[in-house]
Amino acid sequence: MTAIAKGVSAAAPAAFGGAATGSHALHPVAALLVSIGSFAFFVACPDLRRVGVFMVALLILECLVGMGRALLLSGLFFLPAGIVMALTMSWVCGDPGSGWSMLLRLSALWLSETPLLVVPEMSFVRFLAQVHAPRVLGLCLLITLRFTHVIFHQIARVHAAWRTLERGGAHRVGVLRMAVPLMSRVLDVSDCLSNSLEMRCFTVDARQPSSVYRPVTPTMRDAVFVGAATAWMVGALMCPMPW
């Protein structure tokens, strides 16, 4: 558990774009368009052969734009769950085809959500500020996305401290030993976050003037990514299937 928590907290910001806040990061609109479009295609297309063709094309495209590490890290969660659910579906229905269909759909979900993971959290917040979205929405989005990394880091620290204590008692005592300090740490982090916002004079009043630090602008890479994904989607729908 400690290894998983440390690995996720250390690798997630770099693999999912947390450190790439410059020009190398995808534009939030480009990532959102590709994610929604590919997910709609995977859900609506009844032909699993065409779904498989587009999955291969989308996988190659995402690797070409630098999502290989993010695909690998997110696949560690999606693919084992897909295999377990596929085997369960095959056993319940008595049809291996049902399990294969379940695995294919979950793999499609894995590919369609990856573009959103590689976009830095601040890019979403800055884009919302650029389009004059409610400041509460941007604040809630930032806290929700960044708090995930904080929680994983705190779990690793609490579990490391818990291992130094005597076990003793039933298993539920061990769970309480982790839950209570973890909740205390989460409350401390929440207090620090609120104090930080207050000291920076942050306000949700839209009438107060504000500026966007490093505005997010689309690049040619974003246009190529969206155009290639759209072209391959149309090709997967229109191309004849020889098999």
XYZ file of N, CA and C in Angstrom:
729
model
N 0.828 -1.202 0.000
C 0.000 0.000 0.000
C 0.866 1.257 0.000
N 1.938 1.212 0.806
C 2.830 2.358 0.844
C 3.489 2.591 -0.504
N 3.911 1.504 -1.164
C 4.571 1.640 -2.458
C 3.630 2.228 -3.498
N 2.360 1.784 -3.493
C 1.393 2.299 -4.450
C 1.141 3.779 -4.209
N 0.917 4.143 -2.947
C 0.640 5.546 -2.638
C 1.824 6.442 -2.994
N 3.058 5.995 -2.655
C 4.226 6.801 -2.991
C 4.420 6.893 -4.493
N 4.189 5.775 -5.199
C 4.364 5.790 -6.646
C 3.388 6.713 -7.333
N 2.131 6.676 -6.905
C 1.126 7.541 -7.518
C 1.382 8.999 -7.199
N 1.678 9.303 -5.926
C 1.891 10.702 -5.548
C 3.128 11.282 -6.200
N 4.143 10.449 -6.463
C 5.367 10.963 -7.068
C 5.287 11.023 -8.581
N 4.644 10.031 -9.185
C 4.641 9.944 -10.642
C 3.469 10.645 -11.282
N 2.366 10.807 -10.576
C 1.176 11.380 -11.203
C 1.375 12.791 -11.706
N 1.986 13.729 -10.963
C 2.127 15.072 -11.499
C 2.941 15.120 -12.777
N 4.034 14.348 -12.842
C 4.855 14.377 -14.046
C 4.212 13.631 -15.191
N 3.630 12.456 -14.900
C 3.049 11.659 -15.974
C 1.757 12.240 -16.488
N 0.974 12.846 -15.623
C -0.313 13.379 -16.029
C -0.256 14.868 -16.345
N 0.926 15.418 -16.523
C 1.027 16.786 -16.982
C 1.103 17.819 -15.895
N 1.236 17.401 -14.630
C 1.285 18.381 -13.564
C 2.487 19.305 -13.649
N 3.586 18.785 -14.241
C 4.779 19.611 -14.359
C 4.869 20.311 -15.693
N 4.016 19.942 -16.612
C 4.066 20.517 -17.947
C 3.024 21.598 -18.080
N 3.322 22.752 -17.565
C 2.384 23.863 -17.613
C 2.691 24.820 -18.740
N 3.702 24.549 -19.542
C 4.078 25.450 -20.616
C 3.427 25.069 -21.930
N 4.187 25.346 -23.012
C 3.638 25.142 -24.345
C 3.530 23.682 -24.724
N 4.155 22.777 -23.964
C 4.117 21.366 -24.311
C 2.824 20.686 -23.862
N 2.026 21.353 -23.058
C 0.786 20.770 -22.577
C -0.324 20.985 -23.592
N -1.268 20.046 -23.624
C -2.420 20.185 -24.509
C -3.343 21.292 -24.021
N -4.060 21.884 -24.949
C -5.070 22.860 -24.579
C -6.263 22.128 -23.976
N -6.888 22.663 -22.926
C -8.020 21.954 -22.308
C -9.161 21.671 -23.273
N -9.457 22.596 -24.184
C -10.548 22.375 -25.131
C -10.218 21.227 -26.083
N -8.951 21.155 -26.545
C -8.547 20.070 -27.432
C -8.680 18.711 -26.738
N -8.190 18.636 -25.495
C -8.301 17.379 -24.754
C -9.754 17.011 -24.497
N -10.583 18.013 -24.189
C -11.991 17.747 -23.904
C -12.728 17.276 -25.150
N -12.454 17.897 -26.299
C -13.112 17.497 -27.548
C -12.756 16.066 -27.930
N -11.482 15.718 -27.837
C -11.061 14.370 -28.201
C -11.621 13.344 -27.222
N -11.619 13.664 -25.932
C -12.128 12.720 -24.940
C -13.625 12.470 -25.115
N -14.405 13.545 -25.257
C -15.854 13.385 -25.419
C -16.183 12.714 -26.743
N -15.503 13.128 -27.817
C -15.785 12.532 -29.127
C -15.440 11.055 -29.185
N -14.276 10.682 -28.665
C -13.895 9.271 -28.695
C -14.784 8.433 -27.785
N -15.162 8.968 -26.624
C -16.050 8.222 -25.728
C -17.424 8.016 -26.370
N -17.942 9.055 -27.033
C -19.226 8.916 -27.726
C -19.133 7.887 -28.842
N -18.015 7.864 -29.550
C -17.836 6.871 -30.619
C -17.796 5.465 -30.040
N -17.048 5.275 -28.967
C -16.934 3.940 -28.381
C -18.282 3.442 -27.849
N -19.105 4.346 -27.337
C -20.396 3.943 -26.783
C -21.429 3.709 -27.881
N -21.432 4.570 -28.911
C -22.489 4.523 -29.917
C -22.228 3.524 -31.031
N -20.973 3.236 -31.327
C -20.664 2.348 -32.455
C -21.012 0.902 -32.093
N -21.888 0.246 -32.852
C -22.262 -1.131 -32.501
C -21.278 -2.173 -33.016
N -20.440 -1.807 -33.971
C -19.514 -2.755 -34.592
C -18.207 -2.762 -33.801
N -17.940 -3.865 -33.110
C -16.737 -3.944 -32.295
C -15.475 -3.943 -33.144
N -15.564 -4.351 -34.417
C -14.389 -4.308 -35.280
C -13.962 -2.868 -35.530
N -14.935 -2.004 -35.791
C -14.619 -0.589 -36.015
C -14.135 0.075 -34.727
N -14.695 -0.350 -33.606
C -14.211 0.160 -32.321
C -12.751 -0.221 -32.118
N -12.405 -1.459 -32.443
C -11.021 -1.900 -32.299
C -10.070 -1.148 -33.216
N -10.496 -0.877 -34.448
C -9.653 -0.126 -35.385
C -9.387 1.280 -34.853
N -10.435 1.945 -34.380
C -10.253 3.303 -33.860
C -9.446 3.297 -32.572
N -9.567 2.268 -31.754
C -8.766 2.188 -30.530
C -7.283 2.125 -30.861
N -6.918 1.308 -31.855
C -5.505 1.220 -32.242
C -5.008 2.556 -32.784
N -5.838 3.202 -33.627
C -5.443 4.496 -34.193
C -5.300 5.552 -33.105
N -6.234 5.577 -32.152
C -6.173 6.562 -31.073
C -4.986 6.295 -30.154
N -4.674 5.029 -29.906
C -3.520 4.695 -29.077
C -2.233 5.188 -29.722
N -2.098 4.988 -31.036
C -0.903 5.459 -31.739
C -0.823 6.982 -31.694
N -1.968 7.652 -31.912
C -1.983 9.113 -31.901
C -1.598 9.662 -30.533
N -2.130 9.089 -29.475
C -1.821 9.575 -28.134
C -0.356 9.336 -27.784
N 0.216 8.241 -28.244
C 1.643 8.005 -28.006
C 2.499 9.006 -28.785
N 2.064 9.377 -29.984
C 2.818 10.319 -30.803
C 2.841 11.721 -30.187
N 1.785 12.108 -29.483
C 1.748 13.441 -28.874
C 2.304 13.442 -27.452
N 2.889 12.331 -27.015
C 3.578 12.320 -25.731
C 2.777 11.833 -24.550
N 1.779 10.977 -24.780
C 0.960 10.470 -23.671
C 1.334 9.049 -23.273
N 2.484 8.551 -23.736
C 2.835 7.162 -23.461
C 2.938 6.849 -21.983
N 3.583 7.714 -21.220
C 3.743 7.453 -19.791
C 2.408 7.540 -19.060
N 1.581 8.504 -19.460
C 0.260 8.623 -18.835
C -0.604 7.416 -19.160
N -0.520 6.907 -20.382
C -1.268 5.705 -20.750
C -0.829 4.513 -19.905
N 0.475 4.392 -19.708
C 0.985 3.278 -18.915
C 0.524 3.369 -17.471
N 0.596 4.570 -16.890
C 0.228 4.727 -15.482
C -1.266 4.535 -15.262
N -2.099 5.130 -16.135
C -3.544 4.953 -15.984
C -3.968 3.530 -16.324
N -3.221 2.873 -17.237
C -3.553 1.491 -17.568
C -3.354 0.529 -16.416
N -2.482 0.890 -15.465
C -2.291 0.044 -14.285
C -3.557 -0.063 -13.440
N -4.477 0.890 -13.599
C -5.738 0.860 -12.858
C -6.876 0.310 -13.727
N -6.937 0.739 -14.999
C -8.059 0.370 -15.845
C -7.977 -1.077 -16.349
N -6.809 -1.499 -16.822
C -6.712 -2.807 -17.459
C -6.929 -3.967 -16.488
N -6.329 -3.971 -15.276
C -6.661 -5.073 -14.351
C -8.140 -5.114 -13.990
N -8.756 -3.950 -13.791
C -10.195 -3.929 -13.506
C -10.984 -4.459 -14.687
N -10.552 -4.129 -15.902
C -11.244 -4.636 -17.085
C -11.132 -6.135 -17.226
N -9.961 -6.684 -16.912
C -9.781 -8.133 -17.014
C -10.660 -8.854 -15.995
N -10.699 -8.340 -14.772
C -11.530 -8.966 -13.733
C -13.007 -8.910 -14.126
N -13.469 -7.755 -14.598
C -14.873 -7.626 -14.996
C -15.193 -8.469 -16.214
N -14.239 -8.603 -17.139
C -14.466 -9.440 -18.322
C -14.590 -10.909 -17.941
N -13.714 -11.368 -17.058
C -13.800 -12.767 -16.618
C -15.097 -13.021 -15.853
N -15.506 -12.044 -15.029
C -16.764 -12.186 -14.302
C -17.949 -12.226 -15.248
N -17.949 -11.350 -16.260
C -19.034 -11.335 -17.231
C -19.086 -12.632 -18.030
N -17.935 -13.166 -18.411
C -17.905 -14.429 -19.147
C -18.432 -15.578 -18.295
N -18.100 -15.564 -16.997
C -18.545 -16.635 -16.114
C -20.047 -16.540 -15.844
N -20.564 -15.318 -15.649
C -21.986 -15.142 -15.364
C -22.839 -15.457 -16.590
N -22.437 -14.933 -17.742
C -23.235 -15.104 -18.964
C -22.954 -16.427 -19.666
N -21.822 -17.040 -19.343
C -21.481 -18.271 -20.033
C -21.085 -18.063 -21.474
N -20.693 -16.844 -21.833
C -20.335 -16.509 -23.212
C -19.037 -15.722 -23.191
N -17.946 -16.257 -23.747
C -16.690 -15.499 -23.778
C -16.802 -14.194 -24.552
N -17.739 -14.127 -25.501
C -17.910 -12.901 -26.265
C -18.345 -11.731 -25.405
N -19.147 -11.993 -24.382
C -19.584 -10.924 -23.487
C -18.407 -10.355 -22.699
N -17.522 -11.239 -22.242
C -16.341 -10.769 -21.526
C -15.413 -9.973 -22.418
N -15.261 -10.412 -23.664
C -14.419 -9.676 -24.597
C -14.993 -8.295 -24.875
N -16.304 -8.200 -25.018
C -16.950 -6.907 -25.248
C -16.749 -5.976 -24.048
N -16.865 -6.516 -22.827
C -16.657 -5.705 -21.630
C -15.228 -5.188 -21.554
N -14.250 -6.047 -21.849
C -12.848 -5.635 -21.820
C -12.572 -4.569 -22.862
N -13.181 -4.711 -24.032
C -12.979 -3.736 -25.095
C -13.554 -2.379 -24.715
N -14.741 -2.366 -24.111
C -15.361 -1.098 -23.727
C -14.566 -0.401 -22.623
N -14.071 -1.147 -21.648
C -13.283 -0.524 -20.580
C -11.934 -0.029 -21.102
N -11.363 -0.763 -22.051
C -10.127 -0.281 -22.670
C -10.381 0.991 -23.454
N -11.554 1.086 -24.084
C -11.919 2.309 -24.795
C -12.074 3.480 -23.828
N -12.653 3.212 -22.652
C -12.757 4.264 -21.630
C -11.380 4.714 -21.183
N -10.454 3.795 -21.070
C -9.075 4.118 -20.690
C -8.424 5.052 -21.704
N -8.629 4.789 -22.987
C -8.039 5.630 -24.023
C -8.707 6.997 -24.109
N -10.018 7.047 -23.884
C -10.737 8.308 -24.052
C -10.515 9.271 -22.880
N -10.181 8.751 -21.687
C -10.003 9.661 -20.550
C -8.563 10.129 -20.397
N -7.620 9.488 -21.083
C -6.218 9.857 -20.914
C -5.909 11.291 -21.336
N -6.457 11.825 -22.462
C -6.155 13.229 -22.797
C -6.505 14.215 -21.694
N -7.543 13.940 -20.918
C -7.897 14.851 -19.831
C -6.903 14.765 -18.678
N -6.261 13.609 -18.517
C -5.320 13.442 -17.415
C -4.009 14.167 -17.642
N -3.612 14.343 -18.908
C -2.311 14.952 -19.185
C -2.377 16.476 -19.178
N -3.575 17.043 -19.116
C -3.702 18.505 -19.080
C -3.490 18.972 -17.640
N -2.572 19.901 -17.399
C -2.355 20.388 -16.020
C -3.613 21.024 -15.434
N -3.744 20.891 -14.131
C -4.923 21.455 -13.476
C -5.024 22.959 -13.681
N -3.883 23.647 -13.640
C -3.902 25.099 -13.780
C -4.349 25.532 -15.169
N -4.150 24.671 -16.176
C -4.613 25.030 -17.515
C -6.134 25.111 -17.551
N -6.804 24.176 -16.884
C -8.265 24.227 -16.809
C -8.722 25.482 -16.068
N -8.059 25.785 -14.950
C -8.461 26.940 -14.159
C -8.229 28.234 -14.935
N -7.083 28.352 -15.591
C -6.793 29.563 -16.358
C -7.744 29.718 -17.542
N -8.085 28.618 -18.174
C -9.023 28.710 -19.291
C -10.404 29.158 -18.809
N -10.844 28.637 -17.665
C -12.127 29.081 -17.119
C -12.108 30.563 -16.786
N -10.961 31.047 -16.298
C -10.852 32.479 -16.010
C -10.853 33.299 -17.296
N -10.251 32.762 -18.360
C -10.231 33.477 -19.625
C -11.626 33.652 -20.218
N -12.468 32.632 -20.074
C -13.825 32.698 -20.643
C -14.813 33.285 -19.637
N -14.293 33.842 -18.531
C -15.108 34.521 -17.513
C -16.148 33.576 -16.892
N -15.724 32.356 -16.628
C -16.588 31.417 -15.908
C -16.645 31.830 -14.435
N -17.658 31.389 -13.707
C -17.721 31.725 -12.274
C -16.462 31.301 -11.536
N -15.955 32.172 -10.694
C -14.718 31.871 -9.981
C -14.877 30.700 -9.020
N -16.065 30.504 -8.522
C -16.300 29.359 -7.633
C -16.062 28.057 -8.373
N -16.465 28.009 -9.660
C -16.262 26.796 -10.452
C -14.781 26.496 -10.622
N -13.995 27.516 -10.956
C -12.560 27.297 -11.095
C -11.901 26.889 -9.801
N -12.320 27.492 -8.696
C -11.753 27.142 -7.395
C -12.098 25.703 -7.012
N -13.334 25.300 -7.220
C -13.740 23.921 -6.900
C -12.991 22.919 -7.761
N -12.800 23.244 -9.039
C -12.070 22.338 -9.924
C -10.620 22.200 -9.487
N -9.987 23.308 -9.155
C -8.590 23.258 -8.745
C -8.417 22.464 -7.454
N -9.266 22.707 -6.478
C -9.150 21.996 -5.200
C -9.395 20.501 -5.392
N -10.396 20.160 -6.217
C -10.716 18.743 -6.432
C -9.572 18.008 -7.105
N -8.973 18.620 -8.123
C -7.915 17.937 -8.859
C -6.619 17.860 -8.059
N -6.241 18.954 -7.409
C -4.982 18.958 -6.686
C -5.062 18.170 -5.386
N -6.238 18.087 -4.789
C -6.370 17.400 -3.509
C -6.110 15.904 -3.647
N -6.287 15.361 -4.853
C -6.033 13.937 -5.055
C -4.576 13.601 -4.773
N -3.645 14.415 -5.305
C -2.227 14.172 -5.054
C -1.892 14.326 -3.567
N -2.519 15.299 -2.923
C -2.268 15.519 -1.499
C -2.736 14.323 -0.675
N -3.889 13.775 -1.016
C -4.423 12.632 -0.267
C -3.499 11.427 -0.388
N -3.021 11.139 -1.596
C -2.108 10.007 -1.779
C -0.832 10.208 -0.973
N -0.325 11.421 -0.964
C 0.893 11.699 -0.207
C 0.664 11.525 1.294
N -0.466 11.978 1.791
C -0.768 11.843 3.210
C -1.005 10.385 3.595
N -1.626 9.609 2.695
C -1.822 8.176 2.973
C -0.477 7.488 3.141
N 0.478 7.807 2.267
C 1.806 7.196 2.370
C 2.482 7.568 3.682
N 2.363 8.822 4.095
C 3.010 9.259 5.338
C 2.358 8.621 6.560
N 1.022 8.567 6.589
C 0.327 7.983 7.738
C 0.594 6.488 7.833
N 0.598 5.817 6.673
C 0.847 4.372 6.702
C 2.270 4.068 7.150
N 3.228 4.895 6.734
C 4.608 4.691 7.177
C 4.733 4.866 8.688
N 4.019 5.841 9.242
C 4.044 6.028 10.697
C 3.306 4.909 11.423
N 2.215 4.415 10.819
C 1.423 3.366 11.455
C 2.197 2.061 11.548
N 3.093 1.809 10.590
C 3.858 0.558 10.596
C 4.828 0.487 11.771
N 5.181 1.627 12.343
C 6.111 1.617 13.481
C 5.422 1.284 14.796
N 4.078 1.282 14.808
C 3.342 0.995 16.035
C 3.107 -0.498 16.174
N 2.793 -0.916 17.411
C 2.449 -2.310 17.647
C 1.104 -2.612 17.019
N 1.009 -3.805 16.443
C -0.263 -4.182 15.834
C -1.303 -4.399 16.938
N -1.413 -5.599 17.417
C -2.326 -5.886 18.529
C -3.774 -5.662 18.175
N -4.668 -6.444 18.724
C -6.091 -6.246 18.507
C -6.552 -6.750 17.162
N -7.816 -6.482 16.854
C -8.418 -6.949 15.607
C -7.971 -6.060 14.449
N -8.382 -6.471 13.256
C -7.998 -5.726 12.056
C -8.628 -4.338 12.036
N -9.823 -4.218 12.597
C -10.494 -2.919 12.570
C -9.732 -1.869 13.380
N -8.943 -2.303 14.361
C -8.142 -1.344 15.107
C -7.085 -0.729 14.205
N -6.480 -1.562 13.329
C -5.505 -1.038 12.384
C -6.120 -0.039 11.436
N -7.334 -0.287 10.987
C -8.014 0.642 10.097
C -8.259 1.970 10.802
N -8.676 1.916 12.071
C -8.893 3.143 12.828
C -7.589 3.886 13.062
N -6.515 3.143 13.270
C -5.226 3.794 13.453
C -4.821 4.596 12.213
N -5.258 4.144 11.042
C -4.947 4.888 9.828
C -5.975 5.969 9.549
N -7.253 5.696 9.822
C -8.315 6.621 9.434
C -8.274 7.910 10.250
N -8.092 7.785 11.567
C -8.135 8.976 12.418
C -6.972 9.929 12.134
N -5.713 9.473 12.093
C -4.638 10.422 11.750
C -4.786 10.983 10.332
N -5.289 10.158 9.411
C -5.453 10.653 8.043
C -6.484 11.772 7.980
N -7.595 11.609 8.675
C -8.603 12.669 8.696
C -8.053 13.930 9.361
N -7.228 13.754 10.394
C -6.620 14.916 11.040
C -5.687 15.643 10.083
N -4.905 14.896 9.309
C -4.006 15.514 8.346
C -4.787 16.226 7.251
N -5.881 15.635 6.794
C -6.693 16.265 5.753
C -7.280 17.579 6.248
N -7.738 17.608 7.481
C -8.272 18.848 8.047
C -7.184 19.916 8.168
N -5.970 19.503 8.551
C -4.864 20.463 8.626
C -4.544 21.051 7.264
N -4.520 20.198 6.238
C -4.246 20.678 4.887
C -5.346 21.616 4.418
N -6.580 21.312 4.760
C -7.694 22.182 4.384
C -7.569 23.552 5.037
N -7.166 23.578 6.312
C -6.960 24.867 6.994
C -5.843 25.665 6.333
N -4.758 24.984 5.974
C -3.650 25.674 5.309
C -4.087 26.235 3.957
N -4.916 25.482 3.253
C -5.389 25.945 1.953
C -6.274 27.184 2.094
N -7.179 27.161 3.053
C -8.058 28.318 3.243
C -7.263 29.542 3.687
N -6.275 29.352 4.564
C -5.435 30.479 4.979
C -4.617 31.027 3.818
N -4.146 30.134 2.957
C -3.373 30.584 1.799
C -4.222 31.436 0.862
N -5.458 30.997 0.611
C -6.346 31.779 -0.253
C -6.676 33.132 0.367
N -6.878 33.142 1.685
C -7.211 34.397 2.351
C -6.036 35.368 2.320
N -4.812 34.876 2.528
C -3.637 35.750 2.519
C -3.346 36.303 1.127
N -3.768 35.579 0.092
C -3.587 36.061 -1.275
C -4.764 36.929 -1.744
N -5.657 37.259 -0.822
C -6.805 38.126 -1.120
C -7.678 37.544 -2.224
N -7.828 36.220 -2.230
C -8.685 35.595 -3.236
C -10.152 35.865 -2.904
N -10.919 36.164 -3.935
C -12.343 36.424 -3.763
C -13.115 35.792 -4.896
N -14.345 35.394 -4.607
C -15.212 34.823 -5.628
C -16.149 35.872 -6.213
N -15.967 37.115 -5.806
C -16.800 38.204 -6.319
C -16.353 38.551 -7.738
N -17.213 38.308 -8.710
C -16.872 38.560 -10.106
C -16.728 40.045 -10.415
N -17.214 40.906 -9.545
C -17.112 42.352 -9.799
C -15.709 42.871 -9.547
N -14.902 42.125 -8.814
C -13.532 42.553 -8.547
C -12.657 42.269 -9.779
N -11.812 43.223 -10.179
C -10.962 43.016 -11.370
C -9.930 41.919 -11.119
N -9.595 41.226 -12.174
C -8.624 40.141 -12.063
C -7.921 39.974 -13.410
N -6.799 39.314 -13.380
C -6.044 39.019 -14.596
C -5.641 37.551 -14.575
N -5.315 37.021 -15.750
C -4.935 35.616 -15.889
C -3.431 35.544 -16.106
N -2.762 34.858 -15.204
C -1.321 34.658 -15.343
C -1.069 33.549 -16.354
N -0.291 33.833 -17.388
C -0.006 32.902 -18.464
C -1.292 32.369 -19.097
N -1.972 33.175 -19.896
C -3.200 32.698 -20.566
C -2.930 31.472 -21.429
N -3.899 30.588 -21.475
C -3.782 29.347 -22.238
C -4.243 29.621 -23.670
N -3.371 29.389 -24.633
C -3.693 29.629 -26.037
C -3.522 28.336 -26.825
N -4.401 28.079 -27.791
C -4.251 26.870 -28.622
C -3.056 26.974 -29.555
N -2.467 25.845 -29.861
C -1.320 25.775 -30.753
C -1.638 24.870 -31.935
N -0.711 24.826 -32.883
C -0.878 23.947 -34.039
C -0.929 22.483 -33.615
N -0.214 22.150 -32.548
C -0.240 20.767 -32.039
C -1.639 20.365 -31.605
N -2.360 21.279 -30.969
C -3.734 20.998 -30.555
C -4.638 20.773 -31.769
N -4.480 21.628 -32.798
C -5.303 21.482 -34.000
C -5.017 20.169 -34.711
N -3.746 19.789 -34.791
C -3.386 18.522 -35.435
C -3.944 17.340 -34.641
N -3.876 17.427 -33.320
C -4.380 16.340 -32.481
C -5.881 16.149 -32.668
N -6.640 17.238 -32.619
C -8.086 17.142 -32.799
C -8.426 16.713 -34.227
N -7.739 17.273 -35.225
C -8.017 16.918 -36.613
C -7.702 15.464 -36.920
N -6.567 14.968 -36.411
C -6.204 13.573 -36.657
C -7.182 12.618 -35.979
N -7.591 12.936 -34.744
C -8.556 12.089 -34.048
C -9.894 12.071 -34.781
N -10.330 13.221 -35.286
C -11.588 13.285 -36.036
C -11.489 12.510 -37.346
N -10.366 12.671 -38.043
C -10.191 11.971 -39.321
C -10.172 10.459 -39.119
N -9.495 9.995 -38.086
C -9.438 8.559 -37.840
C -10.778 8.021 -37.363
N -11.543 8.855 -36.683
C -12.880 8.440 -36.274
C -13.788 8.258 -37.496
N -13.735 9.211 -38.412
C -14.529 9.111 -39.641
C -14.058 7.929 -40.478
N -12.734 7.739 -40.535
C -12.214 6.605 -41.291
C -12.639 5.268 -40.719
N -12.671 5.158 -39.399
C -13.104 3.908 -38.772
C -14.574 3.628 -39.048
N -15.385 4.686 -39.215
C -16.802 4.514 -39.522
C -17.054 4.187 -40.984
N -16.261 4.785 -41.866
C -16.544 4.687 -43.300
C -15.764 3.603 -44.015
N -14.603 3.232 -43.500
C -13.766 2.281 -44.250
C -14.389 0.903 -44.256
N -14.304 0.171 -45.374
C -14.861 -1.188 -45.444
C -14.039 -2.156 -44.597
N -14.720 -3.108 -44.000
C -14.071 -4.115 -43.172
C -13.944 -5.413 -43.971
N -12.722 -5.793 -44.364
C -12.572 -6.997 -45.190
C -12.779 -8.293 -44.424
N -12.787 -8.219 -43.087
C -12.927 -9.467 -42.308
C -14.256 -9.498 -41.564
